[in-house]
CSV table of C-alpha atoms and ligand atoms in Angstrom, one decimal:
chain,number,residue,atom,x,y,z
A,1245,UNK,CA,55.0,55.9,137.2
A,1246,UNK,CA,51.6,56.3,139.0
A,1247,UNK,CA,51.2,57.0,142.3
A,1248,UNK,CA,48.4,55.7,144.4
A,1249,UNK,CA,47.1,58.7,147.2
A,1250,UNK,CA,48.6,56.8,150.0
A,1251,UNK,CA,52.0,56.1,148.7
A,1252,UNK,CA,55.1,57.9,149.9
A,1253,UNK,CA,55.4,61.0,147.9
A,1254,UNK,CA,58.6,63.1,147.3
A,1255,UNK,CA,56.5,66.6,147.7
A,1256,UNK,CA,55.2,65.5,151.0
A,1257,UNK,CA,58.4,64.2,152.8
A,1258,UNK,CA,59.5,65.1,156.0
A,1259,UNK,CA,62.5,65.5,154.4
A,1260,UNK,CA,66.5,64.8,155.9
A,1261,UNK,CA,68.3,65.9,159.4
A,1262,UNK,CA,70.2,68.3,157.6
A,1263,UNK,CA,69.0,70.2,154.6
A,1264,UNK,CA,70.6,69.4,151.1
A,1265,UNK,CA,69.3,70.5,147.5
A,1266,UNK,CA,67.0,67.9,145.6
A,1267,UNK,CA,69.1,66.2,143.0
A,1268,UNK,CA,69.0,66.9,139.2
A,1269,UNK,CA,68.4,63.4,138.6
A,1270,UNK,CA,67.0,61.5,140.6
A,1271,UNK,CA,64.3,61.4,143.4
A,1272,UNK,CA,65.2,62.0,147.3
A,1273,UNK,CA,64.6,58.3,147.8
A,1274,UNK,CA,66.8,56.8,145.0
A,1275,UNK,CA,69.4,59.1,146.3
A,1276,UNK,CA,68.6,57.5,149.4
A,1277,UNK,CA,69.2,54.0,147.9
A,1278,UNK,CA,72.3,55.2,145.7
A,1279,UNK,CA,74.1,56.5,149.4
A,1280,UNK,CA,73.3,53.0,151.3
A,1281,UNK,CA,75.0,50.5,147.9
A,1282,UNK,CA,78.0,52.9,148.0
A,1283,UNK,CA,78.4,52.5,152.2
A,1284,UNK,CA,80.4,50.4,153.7
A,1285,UNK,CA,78.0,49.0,155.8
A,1286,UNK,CA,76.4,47.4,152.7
A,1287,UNK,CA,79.6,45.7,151.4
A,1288,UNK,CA,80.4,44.0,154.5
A,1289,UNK,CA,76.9,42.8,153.9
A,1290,UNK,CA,78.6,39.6,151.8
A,1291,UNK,CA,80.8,38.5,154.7
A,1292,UNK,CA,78.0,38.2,157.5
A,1293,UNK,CA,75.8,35.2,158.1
A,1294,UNK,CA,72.0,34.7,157.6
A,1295,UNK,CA,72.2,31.1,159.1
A,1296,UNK,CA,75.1,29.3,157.4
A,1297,UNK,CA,78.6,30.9,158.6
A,1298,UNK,CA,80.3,32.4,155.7
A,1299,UNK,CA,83.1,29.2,155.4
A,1300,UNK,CA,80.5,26.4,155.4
A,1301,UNK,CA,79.8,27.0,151.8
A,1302,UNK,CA,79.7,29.9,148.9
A,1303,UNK,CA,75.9,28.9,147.7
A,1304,UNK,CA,74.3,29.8,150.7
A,1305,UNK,CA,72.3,33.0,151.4
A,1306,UNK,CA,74.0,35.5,152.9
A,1307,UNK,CA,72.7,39.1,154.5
A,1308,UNK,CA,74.1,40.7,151.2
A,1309,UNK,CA,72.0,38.0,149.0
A,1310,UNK,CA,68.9,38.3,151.3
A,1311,UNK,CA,68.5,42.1,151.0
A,1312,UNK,CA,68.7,41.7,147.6
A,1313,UNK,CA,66.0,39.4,147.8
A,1314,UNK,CA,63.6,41.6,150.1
A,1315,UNK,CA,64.8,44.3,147.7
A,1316,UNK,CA,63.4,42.5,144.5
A,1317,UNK,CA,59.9,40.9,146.3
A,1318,UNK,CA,59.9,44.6,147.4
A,1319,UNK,CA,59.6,46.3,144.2
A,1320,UNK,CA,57.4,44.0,142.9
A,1321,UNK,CA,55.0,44.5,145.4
A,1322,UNK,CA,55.1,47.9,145.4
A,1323,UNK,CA,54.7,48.7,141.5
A,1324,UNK,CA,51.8,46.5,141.8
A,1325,UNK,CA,50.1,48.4,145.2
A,1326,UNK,CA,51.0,51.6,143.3
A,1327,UNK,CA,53.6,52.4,146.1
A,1328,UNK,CA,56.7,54.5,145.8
A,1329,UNK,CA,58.9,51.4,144.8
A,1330,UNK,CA,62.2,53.4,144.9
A,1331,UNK,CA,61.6,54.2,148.6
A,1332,UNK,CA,60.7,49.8,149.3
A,1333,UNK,CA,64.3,49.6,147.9
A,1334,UNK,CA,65.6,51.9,149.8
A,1335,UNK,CA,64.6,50.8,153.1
A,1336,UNK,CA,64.8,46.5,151.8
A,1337,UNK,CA,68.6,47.7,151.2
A,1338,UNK,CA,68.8,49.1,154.4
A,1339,UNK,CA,66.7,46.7,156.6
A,1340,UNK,CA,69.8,44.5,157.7
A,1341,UNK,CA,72.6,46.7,158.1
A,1342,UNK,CA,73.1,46.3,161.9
A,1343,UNK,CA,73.2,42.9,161.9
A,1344,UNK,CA,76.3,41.7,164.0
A,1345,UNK,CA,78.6,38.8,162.4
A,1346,UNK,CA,76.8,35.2,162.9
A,1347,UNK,CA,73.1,36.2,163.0
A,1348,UNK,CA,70.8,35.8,165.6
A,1349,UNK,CA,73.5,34.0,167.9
A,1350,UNK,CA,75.8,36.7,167.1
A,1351,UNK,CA,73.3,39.4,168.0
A,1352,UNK,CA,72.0,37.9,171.2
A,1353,UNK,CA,75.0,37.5,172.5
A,1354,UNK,CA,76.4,40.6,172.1
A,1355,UNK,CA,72.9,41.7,173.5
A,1356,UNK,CA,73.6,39.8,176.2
A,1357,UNK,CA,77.3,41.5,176.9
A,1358,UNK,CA,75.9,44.9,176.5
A,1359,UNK,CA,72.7,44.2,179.5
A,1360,UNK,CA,74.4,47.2,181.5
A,1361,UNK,CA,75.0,49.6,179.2
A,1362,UNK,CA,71.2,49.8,177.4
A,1363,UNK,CA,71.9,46.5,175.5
A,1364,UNK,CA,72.1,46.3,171.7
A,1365,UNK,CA,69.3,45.8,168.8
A,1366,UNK,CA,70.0,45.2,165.8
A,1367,UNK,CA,67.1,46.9,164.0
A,1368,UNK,CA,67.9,50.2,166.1
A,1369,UNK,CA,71.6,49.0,165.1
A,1370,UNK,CA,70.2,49.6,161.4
A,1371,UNK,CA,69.2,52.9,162.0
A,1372,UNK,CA,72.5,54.1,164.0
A,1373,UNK,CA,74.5,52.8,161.2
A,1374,UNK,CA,72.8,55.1,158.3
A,1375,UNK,CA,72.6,58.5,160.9
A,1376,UNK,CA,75.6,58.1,163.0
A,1377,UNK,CA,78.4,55.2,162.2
A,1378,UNK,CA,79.0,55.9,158.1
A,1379,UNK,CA,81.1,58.7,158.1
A,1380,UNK,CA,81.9,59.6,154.6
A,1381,UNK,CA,80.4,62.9,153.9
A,1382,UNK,CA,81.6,66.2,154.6
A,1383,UNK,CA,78.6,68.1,155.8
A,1384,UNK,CA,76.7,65.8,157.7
A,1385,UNK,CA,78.1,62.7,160.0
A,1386,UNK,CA,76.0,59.2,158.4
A,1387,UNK,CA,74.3,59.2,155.3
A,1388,UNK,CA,71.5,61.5,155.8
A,1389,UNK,CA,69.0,59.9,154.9
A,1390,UNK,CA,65.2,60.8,154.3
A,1391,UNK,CA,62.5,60.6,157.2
A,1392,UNK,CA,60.8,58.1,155.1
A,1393,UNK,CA,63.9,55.3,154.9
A,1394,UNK,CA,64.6,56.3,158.4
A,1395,UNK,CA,61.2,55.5,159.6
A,1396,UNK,CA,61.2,52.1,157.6
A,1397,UNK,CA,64.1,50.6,158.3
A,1398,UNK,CA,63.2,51.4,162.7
A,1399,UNK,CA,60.5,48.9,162.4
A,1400,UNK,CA,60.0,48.0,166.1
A,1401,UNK,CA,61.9,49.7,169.1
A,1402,UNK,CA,61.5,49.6,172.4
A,1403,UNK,CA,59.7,52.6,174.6
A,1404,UNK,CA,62.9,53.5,176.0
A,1405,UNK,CA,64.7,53.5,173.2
A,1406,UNK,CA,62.0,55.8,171.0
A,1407,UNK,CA,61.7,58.7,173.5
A,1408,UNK,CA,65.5,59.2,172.9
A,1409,UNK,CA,65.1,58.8,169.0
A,1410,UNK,CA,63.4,62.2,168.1
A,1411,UNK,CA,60.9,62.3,165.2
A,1412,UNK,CA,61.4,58.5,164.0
A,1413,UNK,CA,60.7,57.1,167.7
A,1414,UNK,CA,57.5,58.8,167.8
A,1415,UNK,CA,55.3,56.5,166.2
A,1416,UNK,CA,56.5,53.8,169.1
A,1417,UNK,CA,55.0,56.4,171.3
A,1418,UNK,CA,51.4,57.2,169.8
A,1419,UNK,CA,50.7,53.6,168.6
A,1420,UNK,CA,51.3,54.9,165.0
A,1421,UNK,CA,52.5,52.7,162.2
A,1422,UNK,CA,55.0,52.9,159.1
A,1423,UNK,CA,54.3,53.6,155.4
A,1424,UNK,CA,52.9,51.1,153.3
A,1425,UNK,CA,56.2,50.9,151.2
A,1426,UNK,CA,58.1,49.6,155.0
A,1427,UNK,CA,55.2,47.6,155.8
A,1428,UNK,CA,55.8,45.7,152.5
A,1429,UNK,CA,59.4,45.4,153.3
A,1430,UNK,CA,58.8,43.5,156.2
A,1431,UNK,CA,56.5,41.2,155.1
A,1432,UNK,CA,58.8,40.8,152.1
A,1433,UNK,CA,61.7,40.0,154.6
A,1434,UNK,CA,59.5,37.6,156.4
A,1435,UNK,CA,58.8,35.9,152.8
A,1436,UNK,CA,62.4,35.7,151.7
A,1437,UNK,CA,64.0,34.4,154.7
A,1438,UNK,CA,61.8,31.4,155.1
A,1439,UNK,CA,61.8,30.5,151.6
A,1440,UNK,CA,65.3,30.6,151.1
A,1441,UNK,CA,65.9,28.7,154.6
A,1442,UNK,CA,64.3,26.0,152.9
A,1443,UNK,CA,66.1,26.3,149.8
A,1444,UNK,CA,69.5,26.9,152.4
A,1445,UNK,CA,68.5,23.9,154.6
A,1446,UNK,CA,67.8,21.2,151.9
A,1447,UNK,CA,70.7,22.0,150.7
A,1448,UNK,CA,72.8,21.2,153.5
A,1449,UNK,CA,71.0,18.6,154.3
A,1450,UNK,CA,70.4,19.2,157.3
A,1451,UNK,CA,66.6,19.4,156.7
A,1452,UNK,CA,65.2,17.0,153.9
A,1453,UNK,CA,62.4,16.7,151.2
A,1454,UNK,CA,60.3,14.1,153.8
A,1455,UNK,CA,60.4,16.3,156.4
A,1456,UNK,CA,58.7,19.6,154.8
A,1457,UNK,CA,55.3,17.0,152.9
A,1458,UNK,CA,54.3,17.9,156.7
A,1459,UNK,CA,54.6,21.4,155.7
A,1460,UNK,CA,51.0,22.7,154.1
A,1461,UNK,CA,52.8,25.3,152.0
A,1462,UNK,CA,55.5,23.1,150.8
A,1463,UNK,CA,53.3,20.0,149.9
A,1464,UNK,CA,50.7,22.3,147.7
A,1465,UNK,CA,53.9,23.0,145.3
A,1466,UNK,CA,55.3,19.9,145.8
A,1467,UNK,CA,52.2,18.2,144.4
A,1468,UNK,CA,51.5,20.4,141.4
A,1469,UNK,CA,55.6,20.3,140.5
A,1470,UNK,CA,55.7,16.2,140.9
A,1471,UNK,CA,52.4,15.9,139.2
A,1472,UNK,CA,53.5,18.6,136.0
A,1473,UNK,CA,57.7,17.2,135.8
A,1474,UNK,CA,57.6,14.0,137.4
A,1475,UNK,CA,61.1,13.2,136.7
A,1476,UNK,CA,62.6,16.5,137.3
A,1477,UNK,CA,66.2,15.7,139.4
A,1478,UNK,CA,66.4,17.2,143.4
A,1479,UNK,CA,68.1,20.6,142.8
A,1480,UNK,CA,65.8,21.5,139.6
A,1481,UNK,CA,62.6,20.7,141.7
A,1482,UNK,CA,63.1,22.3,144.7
A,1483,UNK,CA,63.9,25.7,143.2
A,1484,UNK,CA,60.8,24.9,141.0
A,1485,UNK,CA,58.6,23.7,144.7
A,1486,UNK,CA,60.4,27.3,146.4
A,1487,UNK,CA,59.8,29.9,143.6
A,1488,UNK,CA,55.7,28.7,143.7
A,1489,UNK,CA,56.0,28.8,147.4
A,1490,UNK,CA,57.6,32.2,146.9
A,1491,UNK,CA,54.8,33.3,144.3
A,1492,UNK,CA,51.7,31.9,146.5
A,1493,UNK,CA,52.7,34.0,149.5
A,1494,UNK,CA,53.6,37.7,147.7
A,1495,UNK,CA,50.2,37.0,145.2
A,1496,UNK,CA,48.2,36.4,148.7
A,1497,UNK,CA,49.7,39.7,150.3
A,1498,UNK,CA,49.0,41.5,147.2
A,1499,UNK,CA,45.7,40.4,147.0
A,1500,UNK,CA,44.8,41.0,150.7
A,1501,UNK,CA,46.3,44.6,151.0
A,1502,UNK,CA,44.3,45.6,148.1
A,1503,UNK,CA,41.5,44.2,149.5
A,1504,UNK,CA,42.2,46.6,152.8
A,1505,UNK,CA,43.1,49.2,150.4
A,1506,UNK,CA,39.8,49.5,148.7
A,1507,UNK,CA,37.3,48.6,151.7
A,1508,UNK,CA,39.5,51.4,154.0
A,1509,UNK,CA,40.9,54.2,151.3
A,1510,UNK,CA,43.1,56.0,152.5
A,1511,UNK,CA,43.8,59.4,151.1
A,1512,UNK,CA,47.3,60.0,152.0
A,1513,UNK,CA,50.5,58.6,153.3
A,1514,UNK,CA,49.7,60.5,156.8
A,1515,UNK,CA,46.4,58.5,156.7
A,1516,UNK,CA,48.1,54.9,156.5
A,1517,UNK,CA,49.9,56.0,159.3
A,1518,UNK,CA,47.0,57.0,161.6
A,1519,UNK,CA,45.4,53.9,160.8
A,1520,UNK,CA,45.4,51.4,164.0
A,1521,UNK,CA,46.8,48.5,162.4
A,1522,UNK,CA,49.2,48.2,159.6
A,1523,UNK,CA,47.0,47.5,156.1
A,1524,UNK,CA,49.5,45.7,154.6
A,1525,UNK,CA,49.2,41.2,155.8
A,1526,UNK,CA,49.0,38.4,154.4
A,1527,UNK,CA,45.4,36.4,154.4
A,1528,UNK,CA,44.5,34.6,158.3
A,1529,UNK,CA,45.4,31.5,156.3
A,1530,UNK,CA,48.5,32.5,154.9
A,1531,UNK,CA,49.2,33.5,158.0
A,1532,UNK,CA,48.4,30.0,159.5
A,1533,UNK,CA,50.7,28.4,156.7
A,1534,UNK,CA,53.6,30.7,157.2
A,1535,UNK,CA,53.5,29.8,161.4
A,1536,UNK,CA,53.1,26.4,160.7
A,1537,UNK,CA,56.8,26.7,158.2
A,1538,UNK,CA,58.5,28.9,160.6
A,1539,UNK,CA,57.8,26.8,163.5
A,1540,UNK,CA,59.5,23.9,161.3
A,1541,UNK,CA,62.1,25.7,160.7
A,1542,UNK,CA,62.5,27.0,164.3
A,1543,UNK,CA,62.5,23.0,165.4
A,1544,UNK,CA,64.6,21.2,162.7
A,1545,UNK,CA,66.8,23.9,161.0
A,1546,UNK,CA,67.3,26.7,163.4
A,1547,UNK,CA,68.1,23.9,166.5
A,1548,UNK,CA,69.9,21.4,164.5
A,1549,UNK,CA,73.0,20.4,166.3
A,1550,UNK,CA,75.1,21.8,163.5
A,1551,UNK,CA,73.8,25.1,163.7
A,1552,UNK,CA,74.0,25.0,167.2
A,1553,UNK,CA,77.4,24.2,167.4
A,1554,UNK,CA,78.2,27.0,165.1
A,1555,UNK,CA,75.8,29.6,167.1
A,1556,UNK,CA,77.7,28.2,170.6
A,1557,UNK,CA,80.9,29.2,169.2
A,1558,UNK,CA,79.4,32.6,167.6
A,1559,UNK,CA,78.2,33.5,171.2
A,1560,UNK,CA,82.2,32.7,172.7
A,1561,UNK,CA,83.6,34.6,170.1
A,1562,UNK,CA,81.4,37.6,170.6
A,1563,UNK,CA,81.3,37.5,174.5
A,1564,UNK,CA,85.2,37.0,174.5
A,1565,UNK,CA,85.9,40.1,172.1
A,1566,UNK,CA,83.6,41.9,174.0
A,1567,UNK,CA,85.4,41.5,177.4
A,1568,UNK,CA,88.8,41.6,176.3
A,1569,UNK,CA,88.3,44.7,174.3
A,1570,UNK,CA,86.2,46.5,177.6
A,1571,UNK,CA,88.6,45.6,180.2
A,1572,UNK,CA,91.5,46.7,177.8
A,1573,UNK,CA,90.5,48.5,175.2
A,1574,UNK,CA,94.4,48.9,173.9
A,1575,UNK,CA,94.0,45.6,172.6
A,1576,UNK,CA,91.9,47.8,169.4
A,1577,UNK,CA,93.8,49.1,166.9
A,1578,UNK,CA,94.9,52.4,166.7
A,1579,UNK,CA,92.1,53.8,165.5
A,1580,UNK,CA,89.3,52.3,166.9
A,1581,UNK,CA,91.1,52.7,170.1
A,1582,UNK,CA,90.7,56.9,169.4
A,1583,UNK,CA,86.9,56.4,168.9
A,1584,UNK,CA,86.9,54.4,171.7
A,1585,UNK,CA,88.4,56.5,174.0
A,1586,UNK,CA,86.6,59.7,172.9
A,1587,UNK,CA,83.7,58.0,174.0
A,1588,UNK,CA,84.8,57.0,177.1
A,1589,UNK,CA,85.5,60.8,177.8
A,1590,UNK,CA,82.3,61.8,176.9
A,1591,UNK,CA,80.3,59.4,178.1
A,1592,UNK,CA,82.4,57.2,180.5
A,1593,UNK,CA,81.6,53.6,180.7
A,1594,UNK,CA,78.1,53.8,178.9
A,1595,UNK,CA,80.3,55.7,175.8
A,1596,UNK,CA,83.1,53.0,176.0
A,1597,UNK,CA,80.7,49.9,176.0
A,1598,UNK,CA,78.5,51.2,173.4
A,1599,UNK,CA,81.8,52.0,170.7
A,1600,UNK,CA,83.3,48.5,171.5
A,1601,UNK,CA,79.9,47.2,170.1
A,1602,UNK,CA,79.4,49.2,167.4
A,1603,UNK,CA,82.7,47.6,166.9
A,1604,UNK,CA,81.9,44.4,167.2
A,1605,UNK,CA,78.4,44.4,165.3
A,1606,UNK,CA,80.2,46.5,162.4
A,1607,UNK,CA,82.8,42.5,162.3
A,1608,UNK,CA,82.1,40.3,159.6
A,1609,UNK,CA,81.9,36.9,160.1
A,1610,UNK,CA,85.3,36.2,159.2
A,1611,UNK,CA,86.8,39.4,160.6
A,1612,UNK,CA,85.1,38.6,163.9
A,1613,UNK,CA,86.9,34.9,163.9
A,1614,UNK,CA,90.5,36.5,162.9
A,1615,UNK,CA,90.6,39.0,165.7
A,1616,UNK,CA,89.6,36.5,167.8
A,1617,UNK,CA,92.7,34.4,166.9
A,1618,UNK,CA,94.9,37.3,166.7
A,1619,UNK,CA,93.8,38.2,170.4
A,1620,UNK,CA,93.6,34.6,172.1
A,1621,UNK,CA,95.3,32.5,170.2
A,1622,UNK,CA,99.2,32.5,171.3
A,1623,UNK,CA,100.3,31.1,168.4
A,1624,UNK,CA,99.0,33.8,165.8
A,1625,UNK,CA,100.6,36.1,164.4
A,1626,UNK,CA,98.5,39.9,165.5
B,2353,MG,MG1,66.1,40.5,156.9
């Protein structure tokens, strides 16, 4: 496969933390992709929530299902732009991985618990799970990844946070931006989440058909499917209204990055990175559309009283596990306790807060709600 000048190249990597051999058969990035399917990580991917919590239904989207959506729009894209699609994989894979149990509620909460000790991002979250928290290698603690996937899946940080980061907080520091193959990934993220929210939320009903005709982007499909299957039944024409949605949005991006690709040329990955603005976006109108549906969702899916129930008891859980496992951390098992307390020693209470919630974000949905029970509930068995 081709590679355009400014795609991530293998040769011109800034390579891994701790030097390994190349291997026989395969590039430094699909090893790279290989290392985060095999983590663990990734498998507790299936258990945590997008938006729906894991018992309210086995069709909905979750973080496992949604990466592997970003990971699909993000090859596509990147065959197309010439880009190195194994590293878009890679780093699509990867993107989610710190996520705590029950999504954004789950996340801001635990944010929220952690205020005093340097609080808690998930997207740094991401990053601290594939160089620090997977240990299953012998020669090197995470998974060792290359600069490249590192670099991509830290796709916005705080100041603070970057000066303590090394090489991949840099680019925080001197205004630079990302490859081309994480740009895409996060513009495919932003693609596949509100798509499949629609998809998610008609589904439950708790947004309906009615509703989105308000929605530009939703009545332009709507139209053309109604007009070409006029008698096509709910389910069958709304995947038909969400994959045209999906297909207007990723042929836009395409077509605008080219666009910036041919008026701007750059010669080299280096290049995209010294550029002041990322090159990869969507059209200003695209753009418009894709406000005008997320500010939909943010009003009639995201604060619907059901989800908000369901994020209300997200943030008690998290909060409550939090506390109880600060204020005696015995109530861990064994050993989480040992990682806790060798923390503690080396860091004191910064070291002890920050392993309780790697803890905690590590919980999937499910896990989070048992240990809850097991720890306030009287009448469960621990
Ligand atoms: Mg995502």
């Amino acid at each position: 496969m081709q590679l355009a000048p400014y795609a991530a190249q293998q040769s011109s990597s800034r390579g891994r933390r701790f030097a390994e051999d190349t291997p026989q058969y395969r590039t430094d990035y699909q090893r790279d992709r290989d290392r985060i399917i095999h983590s663990s990580a990734f498998r507790r991917l299936e258990y945590k929530t997008q938006v729906f919590v894991n018992h309210e239904g086995d069709m909905f989207r979750t973080r496992l299902t949604h990466s592997i959506e970003v990971a699909q729009l993000s090859r596509s894209i990147a065959r197309i732009l010439e880009l190195n699609e194994d590293l878009s994989e890679t780093i699509a894979l990867a993107h989610d991985l710190g996520h705590t149990p029950f999504g954004h509620a789950g996340q801001d909460a635990l944010n929220a618990s952690m205020k005093d000790y340097g609080g808690f991002e998930h997207n740094l979250q991401s990053l601290r799970t594939v160089d620090k928290l997977e240990q299953s290698y012998a020669d090197f603690p995470g998974l060792n990844l290359t600069f490249e996937s590192r670099e991509g899946i830290l796709k916005h940080c705080a100041l603070k946070n970057a000066r303590q980061l090394g090489d991949v907080g840099e680019r925080f520091i001197n205004k630079q931006q990302a490859s081309l193959e994480a740009q895409i990934v996060n513009l495919a993220d932003e693609v596949a989440y509100n798509n499949h929210d629609v998809d998610d939320g008609l589904r439950s009903g708790l947004i309906d058909i009615e509703q989105l005709l308000e929605i530009r982007l939703f009545k332009e499909q709507f139209d053309v499917v109604t007009k070409r299957y006029p008698d096509l039944q709910d389910r069958r024409r709304i995947h038909e209204i969400v994959r045209r949605m999906i297909n207007r949005q990723v042929v836009d991006l395409i077509d605008t990055t080219k666009t910036n690709l041919t008026t701007i040329k750059p010669d080299s990955i280096d290049s995209v990175r010294n550029h002041s603005a990322d090159l990869a976006h969507f059209s200003d109108e695209m753009l418009e559309m894709n406000l005008e549906l997320k500010r939909f969702l943010r009003t009639h899916m995201y604060a619907h009283f059901r989800v908000h129930r369901m994020s209300a008891k997200a943030t008690h859980i998290i909060q409550q596990l939090f506390d109880a496992f600060l204020n005696d951390p015995k109530l861990l098992n064994p050993k989480y306790q040992q990682i806790v307390i060798q923390k503690e020693q080396k860091n004191a209470e910064l070291g002890k807060a920050r392993a309780i919630a790697d803890y905690i974000a590590g919980m999937t949905d499910r896990y989070a709600i048992a240990e809850y029970g097991k720890i306030f509930n009287p009448a469960e068995l621990t």
